[in-house]
PDB file of C-alpha atoms in Angstrom:
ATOM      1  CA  UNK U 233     -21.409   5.509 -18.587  1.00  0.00           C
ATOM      2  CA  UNK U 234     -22.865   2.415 -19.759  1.00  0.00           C
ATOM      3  CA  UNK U 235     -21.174  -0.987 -18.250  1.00  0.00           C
ATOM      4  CA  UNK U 236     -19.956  -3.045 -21.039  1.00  0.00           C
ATOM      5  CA  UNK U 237     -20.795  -6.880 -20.801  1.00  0.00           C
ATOM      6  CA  UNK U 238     -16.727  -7.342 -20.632  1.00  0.00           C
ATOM      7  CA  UNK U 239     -16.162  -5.331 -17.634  1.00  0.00           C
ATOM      8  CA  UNK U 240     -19.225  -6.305 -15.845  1.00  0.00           C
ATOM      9  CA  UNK U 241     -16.970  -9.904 -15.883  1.00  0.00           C
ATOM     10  CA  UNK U 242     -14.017  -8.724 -14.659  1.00  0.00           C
ATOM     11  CA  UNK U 243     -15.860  -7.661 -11.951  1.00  0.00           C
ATOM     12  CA  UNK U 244     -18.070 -10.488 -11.027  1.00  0.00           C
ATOM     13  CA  UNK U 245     -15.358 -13.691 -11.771  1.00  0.00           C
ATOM     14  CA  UNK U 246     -12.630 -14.060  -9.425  1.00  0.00           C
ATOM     15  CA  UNK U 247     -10.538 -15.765 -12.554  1.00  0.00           C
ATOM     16  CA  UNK U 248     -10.402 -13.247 -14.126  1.00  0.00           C
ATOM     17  CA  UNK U 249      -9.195 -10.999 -11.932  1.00  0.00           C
ATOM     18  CA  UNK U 250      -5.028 -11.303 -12.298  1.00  0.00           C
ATOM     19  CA  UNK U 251      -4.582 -10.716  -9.097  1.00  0.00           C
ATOM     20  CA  UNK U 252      -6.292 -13.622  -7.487  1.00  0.00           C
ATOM     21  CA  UNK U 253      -5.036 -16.944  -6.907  1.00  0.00           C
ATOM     22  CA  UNK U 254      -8.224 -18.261  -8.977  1.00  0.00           C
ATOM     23  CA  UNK U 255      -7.269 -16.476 -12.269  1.00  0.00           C
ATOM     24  CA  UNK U 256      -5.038 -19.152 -14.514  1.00  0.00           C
ATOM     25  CA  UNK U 257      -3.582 -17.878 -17.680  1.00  0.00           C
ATOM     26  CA  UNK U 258      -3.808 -21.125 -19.488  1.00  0.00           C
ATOM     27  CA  UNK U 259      -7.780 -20.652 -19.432  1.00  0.00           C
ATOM     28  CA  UNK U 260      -9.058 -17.595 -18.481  1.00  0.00           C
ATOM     29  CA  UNK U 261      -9.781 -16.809 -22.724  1.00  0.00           C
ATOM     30  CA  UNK U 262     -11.873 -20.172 -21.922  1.00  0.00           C
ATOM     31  CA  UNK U 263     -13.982 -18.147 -18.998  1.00  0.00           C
ATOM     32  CA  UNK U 264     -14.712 -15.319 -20.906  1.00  0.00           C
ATOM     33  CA  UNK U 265     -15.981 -16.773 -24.569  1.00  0.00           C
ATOM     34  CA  UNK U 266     -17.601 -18.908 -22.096  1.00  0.00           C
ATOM     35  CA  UNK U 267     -20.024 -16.381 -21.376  1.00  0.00           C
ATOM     36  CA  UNK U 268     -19.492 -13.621 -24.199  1.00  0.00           C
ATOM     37  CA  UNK U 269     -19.691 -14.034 -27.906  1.00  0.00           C
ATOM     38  CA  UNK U 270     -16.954 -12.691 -30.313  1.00  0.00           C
ATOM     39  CA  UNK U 271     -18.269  -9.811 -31.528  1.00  0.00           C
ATOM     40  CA  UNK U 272     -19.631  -8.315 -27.498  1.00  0.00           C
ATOM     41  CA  UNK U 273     -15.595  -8.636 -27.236  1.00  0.00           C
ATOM     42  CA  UNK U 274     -14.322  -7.532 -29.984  1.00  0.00           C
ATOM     43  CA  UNK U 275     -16.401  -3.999 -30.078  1.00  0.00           C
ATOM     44  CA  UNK U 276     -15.104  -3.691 -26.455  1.00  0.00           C
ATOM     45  CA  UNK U 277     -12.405  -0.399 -25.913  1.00  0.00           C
ATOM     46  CA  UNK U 278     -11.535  -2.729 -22.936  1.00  0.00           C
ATOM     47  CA  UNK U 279     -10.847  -6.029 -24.789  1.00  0.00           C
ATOM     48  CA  UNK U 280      -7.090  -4.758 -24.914  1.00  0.00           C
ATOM     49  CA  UNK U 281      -6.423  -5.458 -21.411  1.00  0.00           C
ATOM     50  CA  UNK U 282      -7.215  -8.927 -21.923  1.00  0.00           C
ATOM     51  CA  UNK U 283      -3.777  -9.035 -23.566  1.00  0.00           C
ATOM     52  CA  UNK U 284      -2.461  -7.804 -20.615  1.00  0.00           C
ATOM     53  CA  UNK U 285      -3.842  -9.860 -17.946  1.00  0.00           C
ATOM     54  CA  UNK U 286      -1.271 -12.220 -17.812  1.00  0.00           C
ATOM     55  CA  UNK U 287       1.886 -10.026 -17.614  1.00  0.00           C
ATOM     56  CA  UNK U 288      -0.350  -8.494 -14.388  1.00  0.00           C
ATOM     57  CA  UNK U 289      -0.859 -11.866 -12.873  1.00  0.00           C
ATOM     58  CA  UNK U 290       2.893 -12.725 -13.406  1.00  0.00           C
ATOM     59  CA  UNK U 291       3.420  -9.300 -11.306  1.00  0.00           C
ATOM     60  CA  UNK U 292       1.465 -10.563  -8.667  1.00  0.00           C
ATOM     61  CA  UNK U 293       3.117 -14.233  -8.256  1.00  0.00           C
ATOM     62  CA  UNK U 294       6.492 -12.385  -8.601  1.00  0.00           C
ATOM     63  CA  UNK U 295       5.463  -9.709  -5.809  1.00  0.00           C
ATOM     64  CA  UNK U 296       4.173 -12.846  -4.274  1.00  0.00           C
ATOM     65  CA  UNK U 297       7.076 -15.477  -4.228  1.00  0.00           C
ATOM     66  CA  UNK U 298       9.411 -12.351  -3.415  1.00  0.00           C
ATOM     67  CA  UNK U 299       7.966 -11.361  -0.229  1.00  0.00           C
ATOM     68  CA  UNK U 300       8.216 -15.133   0.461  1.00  0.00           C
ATOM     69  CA  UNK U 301      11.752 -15.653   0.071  1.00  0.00           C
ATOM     70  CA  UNK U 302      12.539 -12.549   1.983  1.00  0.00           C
ATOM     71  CA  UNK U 303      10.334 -13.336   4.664  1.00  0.00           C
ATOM     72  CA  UNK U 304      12.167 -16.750   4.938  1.00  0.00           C
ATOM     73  CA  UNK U 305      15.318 -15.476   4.594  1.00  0.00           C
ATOM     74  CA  UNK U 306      15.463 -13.087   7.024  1.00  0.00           C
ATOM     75  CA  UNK U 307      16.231 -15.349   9.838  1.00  0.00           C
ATOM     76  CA  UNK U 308      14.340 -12.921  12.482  1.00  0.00           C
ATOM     77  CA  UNK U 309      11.016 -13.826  14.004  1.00  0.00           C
ATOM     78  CA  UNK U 310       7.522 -12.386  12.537  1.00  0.00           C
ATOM     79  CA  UNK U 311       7.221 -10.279  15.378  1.00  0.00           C
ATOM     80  CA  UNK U 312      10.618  -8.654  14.855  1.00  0.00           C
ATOM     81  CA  UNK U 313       9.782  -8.198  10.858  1.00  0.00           C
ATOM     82  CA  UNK U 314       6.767  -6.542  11.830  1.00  0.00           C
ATOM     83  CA  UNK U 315       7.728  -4.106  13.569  1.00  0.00           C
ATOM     84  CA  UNK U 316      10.839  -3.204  11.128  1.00  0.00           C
ATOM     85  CA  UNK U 317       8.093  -3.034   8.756  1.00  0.00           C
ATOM     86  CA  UNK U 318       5.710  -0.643  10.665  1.00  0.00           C
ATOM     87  CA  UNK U 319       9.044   1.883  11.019  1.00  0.00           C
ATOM     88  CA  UNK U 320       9.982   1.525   7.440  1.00  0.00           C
ATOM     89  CA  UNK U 321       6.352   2.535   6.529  1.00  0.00           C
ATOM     90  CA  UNK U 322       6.228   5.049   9.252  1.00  0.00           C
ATOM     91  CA  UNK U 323       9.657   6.954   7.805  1.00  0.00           C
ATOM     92  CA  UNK U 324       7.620   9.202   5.960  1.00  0.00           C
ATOM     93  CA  UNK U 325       5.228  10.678   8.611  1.00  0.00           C
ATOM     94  CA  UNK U 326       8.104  11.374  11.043  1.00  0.00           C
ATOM     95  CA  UNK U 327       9.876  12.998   8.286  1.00  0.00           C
ATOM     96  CA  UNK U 328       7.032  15.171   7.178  1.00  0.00           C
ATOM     97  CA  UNK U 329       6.631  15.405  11.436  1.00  0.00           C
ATOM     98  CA  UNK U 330       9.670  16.347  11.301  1.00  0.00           C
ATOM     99  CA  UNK U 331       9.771  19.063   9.328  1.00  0.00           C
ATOM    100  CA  UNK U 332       6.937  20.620  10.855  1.00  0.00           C
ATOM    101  CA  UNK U 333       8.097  20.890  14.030  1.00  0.00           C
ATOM    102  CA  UNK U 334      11.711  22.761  11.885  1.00  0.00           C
ATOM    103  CA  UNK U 335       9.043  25.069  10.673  1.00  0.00           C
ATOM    104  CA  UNK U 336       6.820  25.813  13.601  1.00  0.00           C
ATOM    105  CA  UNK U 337       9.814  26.763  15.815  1.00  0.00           C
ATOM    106  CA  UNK U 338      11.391  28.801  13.103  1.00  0.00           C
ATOM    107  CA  UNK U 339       8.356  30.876  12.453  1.00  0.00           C
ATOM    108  CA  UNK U 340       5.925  30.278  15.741  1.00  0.00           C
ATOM    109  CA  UNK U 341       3.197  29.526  13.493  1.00  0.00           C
ATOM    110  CA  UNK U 342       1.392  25.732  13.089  1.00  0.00           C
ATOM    111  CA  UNK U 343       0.192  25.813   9.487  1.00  0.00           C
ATOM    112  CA  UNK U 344      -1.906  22.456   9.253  1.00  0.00           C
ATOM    113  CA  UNK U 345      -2.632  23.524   4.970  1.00  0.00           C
ATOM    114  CA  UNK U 346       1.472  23.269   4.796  1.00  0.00           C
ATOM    115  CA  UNK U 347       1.205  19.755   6.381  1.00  0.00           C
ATOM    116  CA  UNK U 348       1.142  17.430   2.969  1.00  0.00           C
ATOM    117  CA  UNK U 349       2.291  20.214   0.722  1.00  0.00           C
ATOM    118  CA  UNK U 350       5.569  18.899   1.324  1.00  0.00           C
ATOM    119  CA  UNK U 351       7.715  16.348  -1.179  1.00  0.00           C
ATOM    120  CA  UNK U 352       9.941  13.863   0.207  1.00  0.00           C
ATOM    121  CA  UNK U 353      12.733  12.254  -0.611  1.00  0.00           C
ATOM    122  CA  UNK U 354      11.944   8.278  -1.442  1.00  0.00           C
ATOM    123  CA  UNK U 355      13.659   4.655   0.054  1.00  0.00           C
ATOM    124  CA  UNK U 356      14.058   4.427  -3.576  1.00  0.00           C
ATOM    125  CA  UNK U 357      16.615   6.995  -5.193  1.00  0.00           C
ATOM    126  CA  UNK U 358      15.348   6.108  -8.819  1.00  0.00           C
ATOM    127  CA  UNK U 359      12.165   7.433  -8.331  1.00  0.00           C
ATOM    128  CA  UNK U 360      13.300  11.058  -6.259  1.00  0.00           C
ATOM    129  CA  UNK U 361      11.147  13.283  -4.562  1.00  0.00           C
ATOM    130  CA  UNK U 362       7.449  12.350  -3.867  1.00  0.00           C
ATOM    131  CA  UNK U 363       4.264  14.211  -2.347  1.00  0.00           C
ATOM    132  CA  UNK U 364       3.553  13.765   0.817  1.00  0.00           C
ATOM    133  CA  UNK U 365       0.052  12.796   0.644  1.00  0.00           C
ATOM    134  CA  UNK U 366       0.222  10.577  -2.310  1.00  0.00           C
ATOM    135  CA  UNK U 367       3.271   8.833  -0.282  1.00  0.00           C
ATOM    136  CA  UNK U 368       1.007   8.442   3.073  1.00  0.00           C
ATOM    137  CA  UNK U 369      -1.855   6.603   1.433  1.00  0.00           C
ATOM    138  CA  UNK U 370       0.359   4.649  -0.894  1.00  0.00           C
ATOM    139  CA  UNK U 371       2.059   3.166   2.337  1.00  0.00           C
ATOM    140  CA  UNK U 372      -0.875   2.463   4.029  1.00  0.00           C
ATOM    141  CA  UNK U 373      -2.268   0.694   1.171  1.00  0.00           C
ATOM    142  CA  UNK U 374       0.891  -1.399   0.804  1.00  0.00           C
ATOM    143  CA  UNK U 375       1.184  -1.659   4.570  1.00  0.00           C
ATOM    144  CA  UNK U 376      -2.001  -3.723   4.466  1.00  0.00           C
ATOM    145  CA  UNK U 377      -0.932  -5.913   1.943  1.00  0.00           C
ATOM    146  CA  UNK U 378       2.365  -6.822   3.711  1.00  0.00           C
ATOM    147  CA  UNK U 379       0.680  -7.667   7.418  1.00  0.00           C
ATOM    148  CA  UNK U 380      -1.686  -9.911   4.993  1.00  0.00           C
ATOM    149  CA  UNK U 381       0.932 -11.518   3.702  1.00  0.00           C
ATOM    150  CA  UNK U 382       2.790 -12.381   6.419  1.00  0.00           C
ATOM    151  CA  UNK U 383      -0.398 -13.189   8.355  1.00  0.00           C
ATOM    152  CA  UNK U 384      -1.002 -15.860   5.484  1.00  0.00           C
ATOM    153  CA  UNK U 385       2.442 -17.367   6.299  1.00  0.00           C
ATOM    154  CA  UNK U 386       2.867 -17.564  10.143  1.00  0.00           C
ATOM    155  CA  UNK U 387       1.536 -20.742  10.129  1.00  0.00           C
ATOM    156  CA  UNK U 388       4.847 -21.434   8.995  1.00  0.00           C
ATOM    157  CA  UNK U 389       7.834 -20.604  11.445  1.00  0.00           C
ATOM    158  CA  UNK U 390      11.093 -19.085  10.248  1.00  0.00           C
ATOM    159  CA  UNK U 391      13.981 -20.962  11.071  1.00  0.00           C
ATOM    160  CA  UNK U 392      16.042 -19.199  13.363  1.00  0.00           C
ATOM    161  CA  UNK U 393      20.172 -20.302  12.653  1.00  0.00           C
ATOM    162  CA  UNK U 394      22.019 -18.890  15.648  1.00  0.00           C
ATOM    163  CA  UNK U 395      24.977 -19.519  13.698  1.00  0.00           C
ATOM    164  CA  UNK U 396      23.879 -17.931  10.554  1.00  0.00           C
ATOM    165  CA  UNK U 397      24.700 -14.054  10.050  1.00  0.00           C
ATOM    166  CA  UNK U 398      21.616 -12.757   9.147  1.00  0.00           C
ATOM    167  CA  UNK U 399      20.866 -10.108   6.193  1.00  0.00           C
ATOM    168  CA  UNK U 400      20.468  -7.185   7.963  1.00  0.00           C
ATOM    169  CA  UNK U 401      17.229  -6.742   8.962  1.00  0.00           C
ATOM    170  CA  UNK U 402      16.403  -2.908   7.883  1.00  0.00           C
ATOM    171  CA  UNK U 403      17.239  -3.940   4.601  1.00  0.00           C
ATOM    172  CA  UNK U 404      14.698  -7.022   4.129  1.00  0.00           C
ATOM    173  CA  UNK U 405      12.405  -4.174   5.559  1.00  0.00           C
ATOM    174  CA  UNK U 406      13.223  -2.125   2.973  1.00  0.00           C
ATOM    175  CA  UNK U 407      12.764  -4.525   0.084  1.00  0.00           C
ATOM    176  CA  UNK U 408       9.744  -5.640   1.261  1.00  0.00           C
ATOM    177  CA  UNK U 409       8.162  -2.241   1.936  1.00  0.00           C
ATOM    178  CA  UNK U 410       9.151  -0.705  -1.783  1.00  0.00           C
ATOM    179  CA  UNK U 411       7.968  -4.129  -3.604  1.00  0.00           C
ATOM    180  CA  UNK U 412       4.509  -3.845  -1.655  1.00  0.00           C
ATOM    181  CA  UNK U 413       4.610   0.251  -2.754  1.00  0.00           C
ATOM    182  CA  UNK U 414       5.258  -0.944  -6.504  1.00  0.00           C
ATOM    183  CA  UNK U 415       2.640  -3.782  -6.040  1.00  0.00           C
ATOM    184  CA  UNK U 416       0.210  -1.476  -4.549  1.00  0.00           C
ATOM    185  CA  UNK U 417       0.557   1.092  -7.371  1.00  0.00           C
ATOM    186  CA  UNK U 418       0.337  -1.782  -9.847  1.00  0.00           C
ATOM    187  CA  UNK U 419      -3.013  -3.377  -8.365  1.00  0.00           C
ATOM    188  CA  UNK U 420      -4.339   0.105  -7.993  1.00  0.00           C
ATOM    189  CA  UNK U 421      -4.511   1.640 -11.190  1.00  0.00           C
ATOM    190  CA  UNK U 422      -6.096  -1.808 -12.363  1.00  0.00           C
ATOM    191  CA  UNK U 423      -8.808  -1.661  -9.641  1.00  0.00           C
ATOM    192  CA  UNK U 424      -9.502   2.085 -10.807  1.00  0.00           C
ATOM    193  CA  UNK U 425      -9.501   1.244 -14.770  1.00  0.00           C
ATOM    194  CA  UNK U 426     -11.807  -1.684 -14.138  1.00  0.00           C
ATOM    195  CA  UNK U 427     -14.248   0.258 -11.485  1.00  0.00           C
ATOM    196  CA  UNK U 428     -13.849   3.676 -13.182  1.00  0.00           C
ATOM    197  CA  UNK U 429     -14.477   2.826 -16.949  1.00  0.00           C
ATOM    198  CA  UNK U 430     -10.716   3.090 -17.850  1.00  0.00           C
ATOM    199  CA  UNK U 431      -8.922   1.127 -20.728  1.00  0.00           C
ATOM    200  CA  UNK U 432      -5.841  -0.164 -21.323  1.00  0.00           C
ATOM    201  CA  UNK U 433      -3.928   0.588 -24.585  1.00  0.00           C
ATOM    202  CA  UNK U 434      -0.657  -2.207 -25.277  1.00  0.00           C
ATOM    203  CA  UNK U 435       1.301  -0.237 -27.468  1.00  0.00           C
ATOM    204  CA  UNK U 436       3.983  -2.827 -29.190  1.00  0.00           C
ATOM    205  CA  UNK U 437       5.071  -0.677 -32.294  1.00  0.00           C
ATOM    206  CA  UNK U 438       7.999   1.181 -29.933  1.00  0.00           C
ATOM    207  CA  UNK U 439      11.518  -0.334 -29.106  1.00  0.00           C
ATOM    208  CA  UNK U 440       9.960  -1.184 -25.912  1.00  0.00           C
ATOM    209  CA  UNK U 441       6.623  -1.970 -25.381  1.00  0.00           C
ATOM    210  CA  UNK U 442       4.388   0.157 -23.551  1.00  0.00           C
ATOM    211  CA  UNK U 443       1.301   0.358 -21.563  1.00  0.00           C
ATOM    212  CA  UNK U 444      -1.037   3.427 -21.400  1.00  0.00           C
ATOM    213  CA  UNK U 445      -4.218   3.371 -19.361  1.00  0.00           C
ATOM    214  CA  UNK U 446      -7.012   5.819 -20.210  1.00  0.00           C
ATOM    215  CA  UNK U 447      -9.568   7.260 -18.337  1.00  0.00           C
ATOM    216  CA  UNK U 448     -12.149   9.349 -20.274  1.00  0.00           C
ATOM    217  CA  UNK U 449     -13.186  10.588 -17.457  1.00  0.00           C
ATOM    218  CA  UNK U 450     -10.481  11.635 -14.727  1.00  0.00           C
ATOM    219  CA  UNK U 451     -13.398  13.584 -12.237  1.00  0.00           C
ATOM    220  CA  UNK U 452     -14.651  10.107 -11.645  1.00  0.00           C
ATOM    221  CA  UNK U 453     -10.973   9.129 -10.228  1.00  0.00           C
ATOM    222  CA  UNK U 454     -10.865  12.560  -8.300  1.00  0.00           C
ATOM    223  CA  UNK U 455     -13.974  12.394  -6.976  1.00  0.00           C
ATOM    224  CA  UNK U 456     -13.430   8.625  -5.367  1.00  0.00           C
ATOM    225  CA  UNK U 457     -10.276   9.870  -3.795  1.00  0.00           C
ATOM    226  CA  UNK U 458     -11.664  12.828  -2.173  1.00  0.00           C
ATOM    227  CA  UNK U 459     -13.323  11.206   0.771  1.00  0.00           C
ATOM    228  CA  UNK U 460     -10.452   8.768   1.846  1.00  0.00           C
ATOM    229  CA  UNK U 461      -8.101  11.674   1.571  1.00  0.00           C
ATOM    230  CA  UNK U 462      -9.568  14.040   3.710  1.00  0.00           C
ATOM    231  CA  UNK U 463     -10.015  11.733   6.208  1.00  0.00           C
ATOM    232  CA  UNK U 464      -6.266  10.732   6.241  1.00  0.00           C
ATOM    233  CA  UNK U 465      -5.247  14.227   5.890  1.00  0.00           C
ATOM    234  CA  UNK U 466      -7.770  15.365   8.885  1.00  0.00           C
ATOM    235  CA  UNK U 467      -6.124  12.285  11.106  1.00  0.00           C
ATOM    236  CA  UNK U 468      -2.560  12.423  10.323  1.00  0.00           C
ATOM    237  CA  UNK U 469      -2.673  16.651  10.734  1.00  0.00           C
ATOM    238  CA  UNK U 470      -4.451  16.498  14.065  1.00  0.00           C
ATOM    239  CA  UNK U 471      -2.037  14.019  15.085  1.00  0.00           C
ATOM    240  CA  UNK U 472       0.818  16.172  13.859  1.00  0.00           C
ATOM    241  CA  UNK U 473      -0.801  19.557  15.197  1.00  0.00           C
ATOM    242  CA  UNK U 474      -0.879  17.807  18.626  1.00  0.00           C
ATOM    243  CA  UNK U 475       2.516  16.465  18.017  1.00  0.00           C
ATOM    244  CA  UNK U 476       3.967  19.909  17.239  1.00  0.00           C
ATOM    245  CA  UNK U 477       2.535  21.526  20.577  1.00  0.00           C
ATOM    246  CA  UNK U 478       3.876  18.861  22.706  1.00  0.00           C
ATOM    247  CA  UNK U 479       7.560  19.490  21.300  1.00  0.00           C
ATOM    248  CA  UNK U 480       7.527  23.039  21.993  1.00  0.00           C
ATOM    249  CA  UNK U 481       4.224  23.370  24.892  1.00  0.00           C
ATOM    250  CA  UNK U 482       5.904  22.357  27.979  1.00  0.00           C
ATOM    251  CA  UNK U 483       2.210  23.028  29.797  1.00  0.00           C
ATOM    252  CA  UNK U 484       0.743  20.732  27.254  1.00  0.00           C
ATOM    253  CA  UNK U 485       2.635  18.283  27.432  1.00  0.00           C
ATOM    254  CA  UNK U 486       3.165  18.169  31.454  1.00  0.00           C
ATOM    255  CA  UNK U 487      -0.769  18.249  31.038  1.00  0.00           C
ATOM    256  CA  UNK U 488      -1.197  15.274  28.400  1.00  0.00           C
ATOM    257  CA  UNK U 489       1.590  13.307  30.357  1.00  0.00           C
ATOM    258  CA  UNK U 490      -0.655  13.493  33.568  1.00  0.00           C
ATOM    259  CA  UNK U 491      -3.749  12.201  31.978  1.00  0.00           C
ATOM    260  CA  UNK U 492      -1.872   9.177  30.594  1.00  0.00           C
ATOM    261  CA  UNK U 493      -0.689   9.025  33.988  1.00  0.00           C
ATOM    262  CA  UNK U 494      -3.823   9.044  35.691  1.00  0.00           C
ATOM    263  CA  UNK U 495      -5.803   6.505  33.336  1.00  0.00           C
ATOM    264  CA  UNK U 496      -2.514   3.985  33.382  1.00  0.00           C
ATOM    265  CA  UNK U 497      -4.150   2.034  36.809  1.00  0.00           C
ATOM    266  CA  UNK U 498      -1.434  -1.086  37.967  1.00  0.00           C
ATOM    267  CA  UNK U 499      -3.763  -4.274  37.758  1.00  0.00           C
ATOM    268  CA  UNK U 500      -2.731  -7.522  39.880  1.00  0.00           C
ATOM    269  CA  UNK U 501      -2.793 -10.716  37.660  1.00  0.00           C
ATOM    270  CA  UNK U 502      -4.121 -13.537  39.550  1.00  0.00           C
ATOM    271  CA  UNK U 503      -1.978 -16.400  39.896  1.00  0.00           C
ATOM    272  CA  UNK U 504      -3.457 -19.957  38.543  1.00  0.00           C
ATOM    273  CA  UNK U 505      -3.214 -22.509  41.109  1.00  0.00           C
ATOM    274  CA  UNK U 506      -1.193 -25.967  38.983  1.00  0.00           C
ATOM    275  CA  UNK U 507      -3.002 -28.893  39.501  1.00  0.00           C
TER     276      UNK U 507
END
């Protein structure tokens, strides 16, 4: 596939991409006839999105400021959020874990092919039941996102009010976890479209108006994901294969707890003399 002089800049020019802090909707059109004429734009399948760029990089200041203001309102310290945030994101593993271990005892039998053939039930009731695998690496995609986030913010510390009831913390979890999902799903499709040689089609003739993105060539998409999901699959089913025999394999796991023991060696901290 040839690589059109439009999406080659979408690529190279951090303004233009809506999901940097660079792009600015009042002059991004300026960027681009900047360095293409009319007609390399108009003969462009992709020229479409350009419509669109600015409802994405609203997306990503909303996804943005929200994050924020929960963050700030949440009246627990980073640390605390953190590691709320880590179990919300981990829900779905120990659930799939879970159901694993339901199966192996019912049938004596560890079936790793089973292990993300499963479909889960979402934080989100809207949206229903998911597959496991697409729900694993969407998490860990949006997991990354949110410890960036609030790594970009601990600079500045959260007032703690004693006296202040806070909003319960598994819920701030919650919001921030599905908004990073929804974020994640929304950045990744336009990474893929731009990358992959999709296109984006605004279709304003409807009641509501709607945005298709088309790939003439899905293999490309298939083939990218291959890799990363085999490796996640390979990790998180060795993990859950071991898992499995150390519920039920009381040798194992008197085995595994040993080593741990063994390699866990007390160290004496030395004491600074004060001056």
């Amino acid at each position: 596939m040839d690589l059109s002089a439009l999406r080659k800049l979408l690529k190279d020019k951090p303004d233009l991409n809506p999901f940097n802090d660079k792009f600015q909707k009042d002059s991004y059109l300026d960027v681009i006839f900047k360095n293409l004429n009319y007609n390399e734009i108009a003969n462009d399948k992709l020229n479409e999105l350009l419509k669109i760029l600015p409802f994405l990089n609203d997306n990503f200041k909303e996804y943005y400021t929200y994050i924020k203001d929960n963050i700030f309102s949440s009246n627990i310290k980073y640390g605390q959020l953190i590691d709320l945030i880590f179990v919300i994101f981990n829900r779905n593993f120990l659930v799939v874990t879970k159901q694993i271990f339901e199966e192996t005892k019912a049938n004596n039998i560890i079936n790793q092919k089973r292990s993300f053939s499963y479909r889960i039930q979402t934080l989100d009731n809207s949206i229903g039941k998911v597959e496991v695998a697409a729900a694993l690496e969407s998490d860990i995609d949006a997991l990354i996102y949110v410890v960036n986030f609030v790594r970009y913010f601990e600079n500045d510390p959260i007032n703690i009010d004693p006296n202040k009831q806070p909003v319960h913390p598994i819920e701030i979890s919650k919001r921030i976890s599905l908004s990073s999902n929804y974020f994640n799903i929304l950045k990744s499709i336009y990474d893929d479209s731009i990358w992959n040689y999709g296109y984006w089609n605004l279709n304003e003739s409807v009641s509501k108006p709607r945005i298709d993105v088309i790939f003439d060539d899905t293999e490309i998409l298939i083939l990218n994901k291959v890799g990363l999901l085999r490796l996640q699959r390979n990790t998180s089913s060795n993990f859950i294969l071991a898992a499995t025999r150390f519920e039920n394999d009381n040798f194992y796991r008197e085995f595994i707890s040993d080593v741990i023991k063994n390699n866990c060696k007390e160290k004496r901290i030395k004491k600074n003399k004060k001056e």
